[in-house]
PDB file of C-alpha atoms in Angstrom:
ATOM      1  CA  UNK Z 930     162.170 169.161  86.375  1.00 43.00           C
ATOM      2  CA  UNK Z 931     164.065 165.990  85.368  1.00 39.00           C
ATOM      3  CA  UNK Z 932     163.152 164.417  88.722  1.00 41.00           C
ATOM      4  CA  UNK Z 933     159.454 165.165  88.166  1.00 41.00           C
ATOM      5  CA  UNK Z 934     159.522 163.625  84.662  1.00 41.00           C
ATOM      6  CA  UNK Z 935     161.329 160.524  85.990  1.00 41.00           C
ATOM      7  CA  UNK Z 936     158.766 160.041  88.777  1.00 41.00           C
ATOM      8  CA  UNK Z 937     155.921 160.431  86.277  1.00 43.00           C
ATOM      9  CA  UNK Z 938     157.460 157.785  83.990  1.00 42.00           C
ATOM     10  CA  UNK Z 939     157.930 155.320  86.869  1.00 40.00           C
ATOM     11  CA  UNK Z 940     154.313 155.800  87.982  1.00 45.00           C
ATOM     12  CA  UNK Z 941     153.014 155.171  84.462  1.00 43.00           C
ATOM     13  CA  UNK Z 942     155.034 151.960  84.216  1.00 40.00           C
ATOM     14  CA  UNK Z 943     153.718 150.718  87.575  1.00 41.00           C
ATOM     15  CA  UNK Z 944     150.090 151.401  86.585  1.00 38.00           C
ATOM     16  CA  UNK Z 945     150.533 149.614  83.235  1.00 40.00           C
ATOM     17  CA  UNK Z 946     152.062 146.568  84.934  1.00 42.00           C
ATOM     18  CA  UNK Z 947     149.299 146.544  87.541  1.00 41.00           C
ATOM     19  CA  UNK Z 948     146.586 146.574  84.900  1.00 39.00           C
ATOM     20  CA  UNK Z 949     148.284 143.725  83.054  1.00 36.00           C
ATOM     21  CA  UNK Z 950     148.370 141.597  86.217  1.00 35.00           C
ATOM     22  CA  UNK Z 951     144.707 142.315  86.838  1.00 33.00           C
ATOM     23  CA  UNK Z 952     143.711 141.121  83.349  1.00 35.00           C
ATOM     24  CA  UNK Z 953     145.797 137.936  83.691  1.00 35.00           C
ATOM     25  CA  UNK Z 954     144.254 137.178  87.069  1.00 31.00           C
ATOM     26  CA  UNK Z 955     140.720 137.498  85.733  1.00 33.00           C
ATOM     27  CA  UNK Z 956     141.569 135.212  82.789  1.00 32.00           C
ATOM     28  CA  UNK Z 957     143.079 132.631  85.135  1.00 33.00           C
ATOM     29  CA  UNK Z 958     140.039 132.754  87.415  1.00 31.00           C
ATOM     30  CA  UNK Z 959     137.767 132.217  84.413  1.00 30.00           C
ATOM     31  CA  UNK Z 960     139.863 129.281  83.181  1.00 29.00           C
ATOM     32  CA  UNK Z 961     139.964 127.700  86.650  1.00 30.00           C
ATOM     33  CA  UNK Z 962     136.166 128.006  86.915  1.00 28.00           C
ATOM     34  CA  UNK Z 963     135.718 126.172  83.620  1.00 28.00           C
ATOM     35  CA  UNK Z 964     138.175 123.464  84.640  1.00 29.00           C
ATOM     36  CA  UNK Z 965     136.389 123.031  87.953  1.00 28.00           C
ATOM     37  CA  UNK Z 966     133.047 122.614  86.170  1.00 28.00           C
ATOM     38  CA  UNK Z 967     134.565 120.074  83.806  1.00 27.00           C
ATOM     39  CA  UNK Z 968     136.065 118.258  86.778  1.00 27.00           C
ATOM     40  CA  UNK Z 969     132.692 118.146  88.554  1.00 27.00           C
ATOM     41  CA  UNK Z 970     130.992 116.782  85.457  1.00 26.00           C
ATOM     42  CA  UNK Z 971     133.689 114.185  84.965  1.00 24.00           C
ATOM     43  CA  UNK Z 972     133.412 113.133  88.581  1.00 23.00           C
ATOM     44  CA  UNK Z 973     129.661 112.809  88.225  1.00 23.00           C
ATOM     45  CA  UNK Z 974     130.029 110.668  85.110  1.00 23.00           C
ATOM     46  CA  UNK Z 975     132.649 108.533  86.822  1.00 23.00           C
ATOM     47  CA  UNK Z 976     130.286 108.006  89.766  1.00 22.00           C
ATOM     48  CA  UNK Z 977     127.487 106.885  87.454  1.00 23.00           C
ATOM     49  CA  UNK Z 978     129.855 104.515  85.669  1.00 23.00           C
ATOM     50  CA  UNK Z 979     130.929 102.975  88.951  1.00 25.00           C
ATOM     51  CA  UNK Z 980     127.326 102.662  90.009  1.00 29.00           C
ATOM     52  CA  UNK Z 981     126.498 100.810  86.790  1.00 31.00           C
ATOM     53  CA  UNK Z 982     129.417  98.450  87.350  1.00 34.00           C
ATOM     54  CA  UNK Z 983     128.258  97.775  90.892  1.00 41.00           C
ATOM     55  CA  UNK Z 984     124.868  96.455  89.712  1.00 59.00           C
ATOM     56  CA  UNK Z 985     126.230  94.443  86.763  1.00 85.00           C
ATOM     57  CA  UNK Z 986     124.991  90.861  86.729  1.00 93.00           C
ATOM     58  CA  UNK Z 987     125.743  87.711  84.784  1.00 94.00           C
ATOM     59  CA  UNK Z 988     123.235  85.046  83.791  1.00 96.00           C
ATOM     60  CA  UNK Z 989     124.009  81.367  83.267  1.00 97.00           C
ATOM     61  CA  UNK Z 990     121.323  79.613  81.186  1.00 98.00           C
ATOM     62  CA  UNK Z 991     121.164  75.813  81.358  1.00 98.00           C
ATOM     63  CA  UNK Z 992     118.687  73.328  79.905  1.00 98.00           C
ATOM     64  CA  UNK Z 993     118.252  69.811  81.267  1.00 97.00           C
ATOM     65  CA  UNK Z 994     118.798  68.509  77.728  1.00 94.00           C
ATOM     66  CA  UNK Z 995     121.673  69.582  75.531  1.00 92.00           C
ATOM     67  CA  UNK Z 996     119.257  70.142  72.649  1.00 94.00           C
ATOM     68  CA  UNK Z 997     115.642  70.765  73.686  1.00 97.00           C
ATOM     69  CA  UNK Z 998     113.036  69.186  71.394  1.00 97.00           C
ATOM     70  CA  UNK Z 999     109.658  70.533  70.422  1.00 97.00           C
ATOM     71  CA  UNK Z1000     106.603  69.239  72.304  1.00 97.00           C
ATOM     72  CA  UNK Z1001     108.786  67.783  75.047  1.00 97.00           C
ATOM     73  CA  UNK Z1002     109.074  69.276  78.527  1.00 97.00           C
ATOM     74  CA  UNK Z1003     112.531  70.583  79.335  1.00 98.00           C
ATOM     75  CA  UNK Z1004     113.816  72.161  82.544  1.00 98.00           C
ATOM     76  CA  UNK Z1005     115.540  75.520  82.358  1.00 98.00           C
ATOM     77  CA  UNK Z1006     117.659  77.012  85.128  1.00 98.00           C
ATOM     78  CA  UNK Z1007     118.761  80.637  85.160  1.00 98.00           C
ATOM     79  CA  UNK Z1008     121.555  81.456  87.587  1.00 98.00           C
ATOM     80  CA  UNK Z1009     122.008  85.153  88.406  1.00 98.00           C
ATOM     81  CA  UNK Z1010     125.498  86.110  89.599  1.00 97.00           C
ATOM     82  CA  UNK Z1011     127.165  89.432  90.287  1.00 94.00           C
ATOM     83  CA  UNK Z1012     130.153  90.741  88.307  1.00 90.00           C
ATOM     84  CA  UNK Z1013     132.499  88.666  90.503  1.00 92.00           C
ATOM     85  CA  UNK Z1014     130.602  85.439  89.823  1.00 94.00           C
ATOM     86  CA  UNK Z1015     128.935  85.282  93.247  1.00 95.00           C
ATOM     87  CA  UNK Z1016     125.176  84.527  93.454  1.00 97.00           C
ATOM     88  CA  UNK Z1017     122.829  87.487  93.703  1.00 96.00           C
ATOM     89  CA  UNK Z1018     120.627  86.399  96.604  1.00 95.00           C
ATOM     90  CA  UNK Z1019     118.019  89.137  96.916  1.00 96.00           C
ATOM     91  CA  UNK Z1020     115.641  90.537  94.322  1.00 97.00           C
ATOM     92  CA  UNK Z1021     112.912  93.162  94.374  1.00 96.00           C
ATOM     93  CA  UNK Z1022     109.402  92.178  93.373  1.00 95.00           C
ATOM     94  CA  UNK Z1023     108.246  93.907  90.195  1.00 93.00           C
ATOM     95  CA  UNK Z1024     104.557  93.476  89.455  1.00 91.00           C
ATOM     96  CA  UNK Z1025     104.076  90.591  91.877  1.00 94.00           C
ATOM     97  CA  UNK Z1026     106.993  88.501  90.558  1.00 96.00           C
ATOM     98  CA  UNK Z1027     110.748  88.234  91.100  1.00 97.00           C
ATOM     99  CA  UNK Z1028     111.356  87.411  87.450  1.00 98.00           C
ATOM    100  CA  UNK Z1029     109.428  87.799  84.205  1.00 97.00           C
ATOM    101  CA  UNK Z1030     110.545  85.457  81.409  1.00 98.00           C
ATOM    102  CA  UNK Z1031     109.468  86.269  77.856  1.00 98.00           C
ATOM    103  CA  UNK Z1032     109.846  83.524  75.237  1.00 98.00           C
ATOM    104  CA  UNK Z1033     109.454  84.243  71.510  1.00 98.00           C
ATOM    105  CA  UNK Z1034     110.207  82.381  68.309  1.00 97.00           C
ATOM    106  CA  UNK Z1035     112.623  83.988  65.868  1.00 96.00           C
ATOM    107  CA  UNK Z1036     109.769  85.046  63.560  1.00 96.00           C
ATOM    108  CA  UNK Z1037     107.764  86.354  66.584  1.00 98.00           C
ATOM    109  CA  UNK Z1038     104.798  84.107  65.746  1.00 97.00           C
ATOM    110  CA  UNK Z1039     105.077  82.461  69.194  1.00 97.00           C
ATOM    111  CA  UNK Z1040     104.959  84.390  72.468  1.00 98.00           C
ATOM    112  CA  UNK Z1041     104.798  83.378  76.121  1.00 98.00           C
ATOM    113  CA  UNK Z1042     105.080  85.351  79.372  1.00 97.00           C
ATOM    114  CA  UNK Z1043     106.234  83.145  82.243  1.00 98.00           C
ATOM    115  CA  UNK Z1044     107.460  83.469  85.821  1.00 98.00           C
ATOM    116  CA  UNK Z1045     110.275  81.134  86.916  1.00 98.00           C
ATOM    117  CA  UNK Z1046     110.323  79.915  90.510  1.00 98.00           C
ATOM    118  CA  UNK Z1047     113.054  81.270  92.760  1.00 98.00           C
ATOM    119  CA  UNK Z1048     115.047  78.582  94.580  1.00 98.00           C
ATOM    120  CA  UNK Z1049     117.438  80.910  96.428  1.00 97.00           C
ATOM    121  CA  UNK Z1050     121.103  81.814  95.885  1.00 97.00           C
ATOM    122  CA  UNK Z1051     120.286  83.476  92.559  1.00 97.00           C
ATOM    123  CA  UNK Z1052     118.778  80.329  90.994  1.00 98.00           C
ATOM    124  CA  UNK Z1053     115.482  80.398  89.048  1.00 98.00           C
ATOM    125  CA  UNK Z1054     113.880  77.325  87.458  1.00 98.00           C
ATOM    126  CA  UNK Z1055     110.999  76.680  85.062  1.00 98.00           C
ATOM    127  CA  UNK Z1056     109.660  73.950  82.779  1.00 98.00           C
ATOM    128  CA  UNK Z1057     109.282  74.839  79.105  1.00 98.00           C
ATOM    129  CA  UNK Z1058     107.533  73.196  76.178  1.00 97.00           C
ATOM    130  CA  UNK Z1059     108.447  74.659  72.806  1.00 98.00           C
ATOM    131  CA  UNK Z1060     105.661  74.188  70.214  1.00 97.00           C
ATOM    132  CA  UNK Z1061     107.933  73.653  67.184  1.00 97.00           C
ATOM    133  CA  UNK Z1062     111.547  73.293  66.167  1.00 97.00           C
ATOM    134  CA  UNK Z1063     113.650  76.309  65.330  1.00 97.00           C
ATOM    135  CA  UNK Z1064     115.287  79.275  67.021  1.00 97.00           C
ATOM    136  CA  UNK Z1065     113.833  80.998  70.066  1.00 98.00           C
ATOM    137  CA  UNK Z1066     114.897  83.982  72.102  1.00 98.00           C
ATOM    138  CA  UNK Z1067     114.381  84.244  75.864  1.00 98.00           C
ATOM    139  CA  UNK Z1068     114.401  87.485  77.854  1.00 97.00           C
ATOM    140  CA  UNK Z1069     114.856  87.362  81.642  1.00 97.00           C
ATOM    141  CA  UNK Z1070     113.555  90.531  83.302  1.00 95.00           C
ATOM    142  CA  UNK Z1071     114.483  91.042  86.988  1.00 96.00           C
ATOM    143  CA  UNK Z1072     115.562  93.605  89.608  1.00 96.00           C
ATOM    144  CA  UNK Z1073     118.476  92.872  91.983  1.00 96.00           C
ATOM    145  CA  UNK Z1074     117.486  94.269  95.374  1.00 94.00           C
ATOM    146  CA  UNK Z1075     117.912  98.025  95.661  1.00 88.00           C
ATOM    147  CA  UNK Z1076     118.994  98.528  92.039  1.00 90.00           C
ATOM    148  CA  UNK Z1077     117.363  99.109  88.657  1.00 91.00           C
ATOM    149  CA  UNK Z1078     115.771  96.605  86.283  1.00 92.00           C
ATOM    150  CA  UNK Z1079     118.012  94.215  84.339  1.00 94.00           C
ATOM    151  CA  UNK Z1080     117.116  92.392  81.114  1.00 95.00           C
ATOM    152  CA  UNK Z1081     119.265  89.500  79.883  1.00 96.00           C
ATOM    153  CA  UNK Z1082     118.583  87.415  76.793  1.00 97.00           C
ATOM    154  CA  UNK Z1083     119.498  83.977  75.501  1.00 97.00           C
ATOM    155  CA  UNK Z1084     119.023  82.242  72.149  1.00 97.00           C
ATOM    156  CA  UNK Z1085     118.282  78.524  71.928  1.00 98.00           C
ATOM    157  CA  UNK Z1086     117.824  76.220  68.948  1.00 97.00           C
ATOM    158  CA  UNK Z1087     115.072  73.649  69.450  1.00 98.00           C
ATOM    159  CA  UNK Z1088     115.026  70.323  67.602  1.00 97.00           C
ATOM    160  CA  UNK Z1089     111.976  68.961  65.835  1.00 96.00           C
ATOM    161  CA  UNK Z1090     109.770  69.895  62.907  1.00 95.00           C
ATOM    162  CA  UNK Z1091     109.793  73.615  62.221  1.00 95.00           C
ATOM    163  CA  UNK Z1092     106.584  75.579  61.923  1.00 92.00           C
ATOM    164  CA  UNK Z1093     105.773  77.396  58.702  1.00 90.00           C
ATOM    165  CA  UNK Z1094     106.827  81.014  59.008  1.00 87.00           C
ATOM    166  CA  UNK Z1095     105.223  84.096  57.525  1.00 84.00           C
ATOM    167  CA  UNK Z1096     106.959  87.457  56.981  1.00 90.00           C
ATOM    168  CA  UNK Z1097     106.231  90.019  59.676  1.00 95.00           C
ATOM    169  CA  UNK Z1098     104.230  92.894  58.171  1.00 96.00           C
ATOM    170  CA  UNK Z1099     102.554  95.893  59.807  1.00 97.00           C
ATOM    171  CA  UNK Z1100      98.839  95.371  60.482  1.00 97.00           C
ATOM    172  CA  UNK Z1101      96.496  97.244  58.181  1.00 95.00           C
ATOM    173  CA  UNK Z1102      93.704  96.929  60.743  1.00 96.00           C
ATOM    174  CA  UNK Z1103      94.523  97.733  64.380  1.00 98.00           C
ATOM    175  CA  UNK Z1104      91.321  96.201  65.741  1.00 98.00           C
ATOM    176  CA  UNK Z1105      91.535  92.561  66.807  1.00 97.00           C
ATOM    177  CA  UNK Z1106      88.971  90.081  68.114  1.00 97.00           C
ATOM    178  CA  UNK Z1107      90.410  87.937  70.919  1.00 96.00           C
ATOM    179  CA  UNK Z1108      88.607  85.798  73.516  1.00 95.00           C
ATOM    180  CA  UNK Z1109      85.275  87.498  72.866  1.00 96.00           C
ATOM    181  CA  UNK Z1110      86.799  90.971  73.128  1.00 97.00           C
ATOM    182  CA  UNK Z1111      87.248  93.637  70.480  1.00 98.00           C
ATOM    183  CA  UNK Z1112      90.516  95.428  71.131  1.00 98.00           C
ATOM    184  CA  UNK Z1113      91.664  98.485  69.205  1.00 98.00           C
ATOM    185  CA  UNK Z1114      95.180  99.905  69.406  1.00 98.00           C
ATOM    186  CA  UNK Z1115      95.638 103.625  68.762  1.00 98.00           C
ATOM    187  CA  UNK Z1116      98.591 105.983  69.133  1.00 96.00           C
ATOM    188  CA  UNK Z1117     100.007 109.271  67.993  1.00 90.00           C
ATOM    189  CA  UNK Z1118     103.042 109.361  65.687  1.00 91.00           C
ATOM    190  CA  UNK Z1119     105.301 106.327  65.850  1.00 96.00           C
ATOM    191  CA  UNK Z1120     108.748 107.849  65.590  1.00 97.00           C
ATOM    192  CA  UNK Z1121     111.990 106.421  66.960  1.00 98.00           C
ATOM    193  CA  UNK Z1122     113.385 108.225  69.987  1.00 96.00           C
ATOM    194  CA  UNK Z1123     110.103 110.022  70.731  1.00 96.00           C
ATOM    195  CA  UNK Z1124     107.699 109.319  73.601  1.00 97.00           C
ATOM    196  CA  UNK Z1125     104.529 107.685  72.357  1.00 97.00           C
ATOM    197  CA  UNK Z1126     101.308 106.761  74.156  1.00 97.00           C
ATOM    198  CA  UNK Z1127      99.774 103.430  73.190  1.00 98.00           C
ATOM    199  CA  UNK Z1128      96.068 103.146  73.986  1.00 98.00           C
ATOM    200  CA  UNK Z1129      94.219  99.834  74.063  1.00 98.00           C
ATOM    201  CA  UNK Z1130      90.425 100.230  73.901  1.00 98.00           C
ATOM    202  CA  UNK Z1131      88.583  97.094  74.971  1.00 98.00           C
ATOM    203  CA  UNK Z1132      84.953  96.266  74.166  1.00 98.00           C
ATOM    204  CA  UNK Z1133      82.701  93.240  74.270  1.00 97.00           C
ATOM    205  CA  UNK Z1134      82.831  91.687  70.821  1.00 97.00           C
ATOM    206  CA  UNK Z1135      79.134  90.769  70.655  1.00 96.00           C
ATOM    207  CA  UNK Z1136      77.512  93.832  72.186  1.00 96.00           C
ATOM    208  CA  UNK Z1137      80.127  96.469  71.403  1.00 96.00           C
ATOM    209  CA  UNK Z1138      79.814  97.741  74.958  1.00 97.00           C
ATOM    210  CA  UNK Z1139      82.949  99.144  76.626  1.00 98.00           C
ATOM    211  CA  UNK Z1140      84.480  96.839  79.221  1.00 97.00           C
ATOM    212  CA  UNK Z1141      84.935  98.765  82.461  1.00 97.00           C
ATOM    213  CA  UNK Z1142      85.691  95.944  84.880  1.00 97.00           C
ATOM    214  CA  UNK Z1143      89.109  94.708  83.837  1.00 97.00           C
ATOM    215  CA  UNK Z1144      90.848  92.866  86.654  1.00 97.00           C
ATOM    216  CA  UNK Z1145      94.444  93.513  87.745  1.00 95.00           C
ATOM    217  CA  UNK Z1146      96.939  91.362  85.884  1.00 95.00           C
ATOM    218  CA  UNK Z1147     100.175  91.064  87.848  1.00 93.00           C
ATOM    219  CA  UNK Z1148      99.176  94.076  89.907  1.00 92.00           C
ATOM    220  CA  UNK Z1149      98.158  96.372  87.048  1.00 96.00           C
ATOM    221  CA  UNK Z1150      95.454  96.894  84.431  1.00 96.00           C
ATOM    222  CA  UNK Z1151      97.752  95.271  81.889  1.00 96.00           C
ATOM    223  CA  UNK Z1152     101.242  94.725  80.569  1.00 95.00           C
ATOM    224  CA  UNK Z1153     102.776  95.344  77.163  1.00 97.00           C
ATOM    225  CA  UNK Z1154     105.806  93.634  75.647  1.00 98.00           C
ATOM    226  CA  UNK Z1155     107.349  95.013  72.453  1.00 98.00           C
ATOM    227  CA  UNK Z1156     110.059  93.291  70.398  1.00 98.00           C
ATOM    228  CA  UNK Z1157     111.666  94.433  67.152  1.00 98.00           C
ATOM    229  CA  UNK Z1158     111.510  92.312  64.005  1.00 97.00           C
ATOM    230  CA  UNK Z1159     115.214  91.468  64.322  1.00 96.00           C
ATOM    231  CA  UNK Z1160     114.541  90.420  67.978  1.00 96.00           C
ATOM    232  CA  UNK Z1161     117.307  92.752  69.142  1.00 95.00           C
ATOM    233  CA  UNK Z1162     115.131  95.368  70.864  1.00 96.00           C
ATOM    234  CA  UNK Z1163     112.971  94.446  73.858  1.00 97.00           C
ATOM    235  CA  UNK Z1164     110.579  96.703  75.786  1.00 96.00           C
ATOM    236  CA  UNK Z1165     108.438  95.675  78.766  1.00 94.00           C
ATOM    237  CA  UNK Z1166     106.007  98.523  79.351  1.00 93.00           C
ATOM    238  CA  UNK Z1167     103.766  99.109  82.349  1.00 90.00           C
ATOM    239  CA  UNK Z1168     100.551 101.183  82.275  1.00 95.00           C
ATOM    240  CA  UNK Z1169     100.385 104.897  82.961  1.00 96.00           C
ATOM    241  CA  UNK Z1170      97.448 104.286  85.329  1.00 96.00           C
ATOM    242  CA  UNK Z1171      97.889 100.881  86.928  1.00 93.00           C
ATOM    243  CA  UNK Z1172      94.475 101.040  88.631  1.00 94.00           C
ATOM    244  CA  UNK Z1173      92.508 101.687  85.439  1.00 97.00           C
ATOM    245  CA  UNK Z1174      89.712  99.200  84.734  1.00 96.00           C
ATOM    246  CA  UNK Z1175      88.960  99.963  81.092  1.00 96.00           C
ATOM    247  CA  UNK Z1176      87.770 100.458  78.526  1.00 98.00           C
ATOM    248  CA  UNK Z1177      91.072 102.277  77.900  1.00 97.00           C
ATOM    249  CA  UNK Z1178      94.485 101.118  79.054  1.00 98.00           C
ATOM    250  CA  UNK Z1179      97.313 103.539  78.241  1.00 98.00           C
ATOM    251  CA  UNK Z1180     101.028 102.855  78.087  1.00 98.00           C
ATOM    252  CA  UNK Z1181     103.886 105.260  77.360  1.00 97.00           C
ATOM    253  CA  UNK Z1182     107.085 104.076  75.730  1.00 97.00           C
ATOM    254  CA  UNK Z1183     109.880 105.096  73.373  1.00 97.00           C
ATOM    255  CA  UNK Z1184     110.994 103.010  70.403  1.00 98.00           C
ATOM    256  CA  UNK Z1185     114.822 102.925  70.291  1.00 97.00           C
ATOM    257  CA  UNK Z1186     115.114 102.743  66.493  1.00 97.00           C
ATOM    258  CA  UNK Z1187     113.006 102.719  63.354  1.00 98.00           C
ATOM    259  CA  UNK Z1188     111.677  99.476  61.914  1.00 98.00           C
ATOM    260  CA  UNK Z1189     108.939  96.895  62.391  1.00 98.00           C
ATOM    261  CA  UNK Z1190     107.895  95.864  65.909  1.00 98.00           C
ATOM    262  CA  UNK Z1191     105.441  93.369  67.331  1.00 98.00           C
ATOM    263  CA  UNK Z1192     103.395  94.468  70.335  1.00 98.00           C
ATOM    264  CA  UNK Z1193     101.637  92.117  72.748  1.00 98.00           C
ATOM    265  CA  UNK Z1194      99.079  93.611  75.127  1.00 98.00           C
ATOM    266  CA  UNK Z1195      98.006  91.464  78.080  1.00 98.00           C
ATOM    267  CA  UNK Z1196      94.879  92.040  80.160  1.00 97.00           C
ATOM    268  CA  UNK Z1197      92.649  90.077  82.514  1.00 97.00           C
ATOM    269  CA  UNK Z1198      88.854  89.893  82.470  1.00 97.00           C
ATOM    270  CA  UNK Z1199      86.585  87.532  84.408  1.00 95.00           C
ATOM    271  CA  UNK Z1200      89.582  85.492  85.543  1.00 95.00           C
ATOM    272  CA  UNK Z1201      91.033  84.956  82.075  1.00 96.00           C
ATOM    273  CA  UNK Z1202      94.232  86.496  80.684  1.00 96.00           C
ATOM    274  CA  UNK Z1203      93.833  87.968  77.203  1.00 97.00           C
ATOM    275  CA  UNK Z1204      96.876  88.365  74.954  1.00 98.00           C
ATOM    276  CA  UNK Z1205      96.444  90.506  71.852  1.00 98.00           C
ATOM    277  CA  UNK Z1206      99.217  91.036  69.258  1.00 98.00           C
ATOM    278  CA  UNK Z1207      99.765  93.958  66.871  1.00 98.00           C
ATOM    279  CA  UNK Z1208     102.483  94.661  64.317  1.00 98.00           C
ATOM    280  CA  UNK Z1209     103.459  98.276  63.648  1.00 98.00           C
ATOM    281  CA  UNK Z1210     106.060 100.222  61.699  1.00 98.00           C
ATOM    282  CA  UNK Z1211     108.123 102.914  63.426  1.00 98.00           C
ATOM    283  CA  UNK Z1212     109.627 105.679  61.307  1.00 96.00           C
TER     284      UNK Z1212
END
């Protein structure tokens, strides 16, 4: 009888210990699975970080004059180097050009969209003529071959008489008459961090008839550049339907933060480029 009770007690202890090991094993498997997932995510993030470092570029901006003056031609060179300081030699064409250069005055009253000439070995050159003295910001927009788009900016102070500035305020009327065209900008809610569709409707100013024969401008129905009032945010937006011919040209974008922005839409009709500006407030 004592032997039977002893055997029963031993068996119970073995079963209890076995169950405990089973529970611990399951918990360890669960923990290892979570750690493995975290490790995979970390590895993925690390890979993306390395990829970003691989495409990092540096720009060296140099004017032919130490202080450019208004209404005087000045040569600008933009040298594109990789993170190690070696020239980036190859670039992808984006909308028919290797580089888009946007020039704006600090108050955003002046705007120009230019295309520097590529000389090889990462060197771009262009001649500039600033209309007045004051501060300007330049945005170089390019794509090193096989990578994503890069935007670099540079601020320059120009000598000479300064133009009178006016505070930037949102437009009350989003219909503008430019170069014989009546252009109306419409959109849904302008909210930071949310996709928004900007629609430019283009009509003949005299007849009011819709224009349906817009010509491609740099390979598309149009281009839109958007810059924040503080000139810190820059967006270069391409159309949703590049082959559209009017009267509507639609662009989708996302404003990075709330505030006042100036929008320039650029289109081509009968061989002439039309630039139309709008000022909006983003909540």
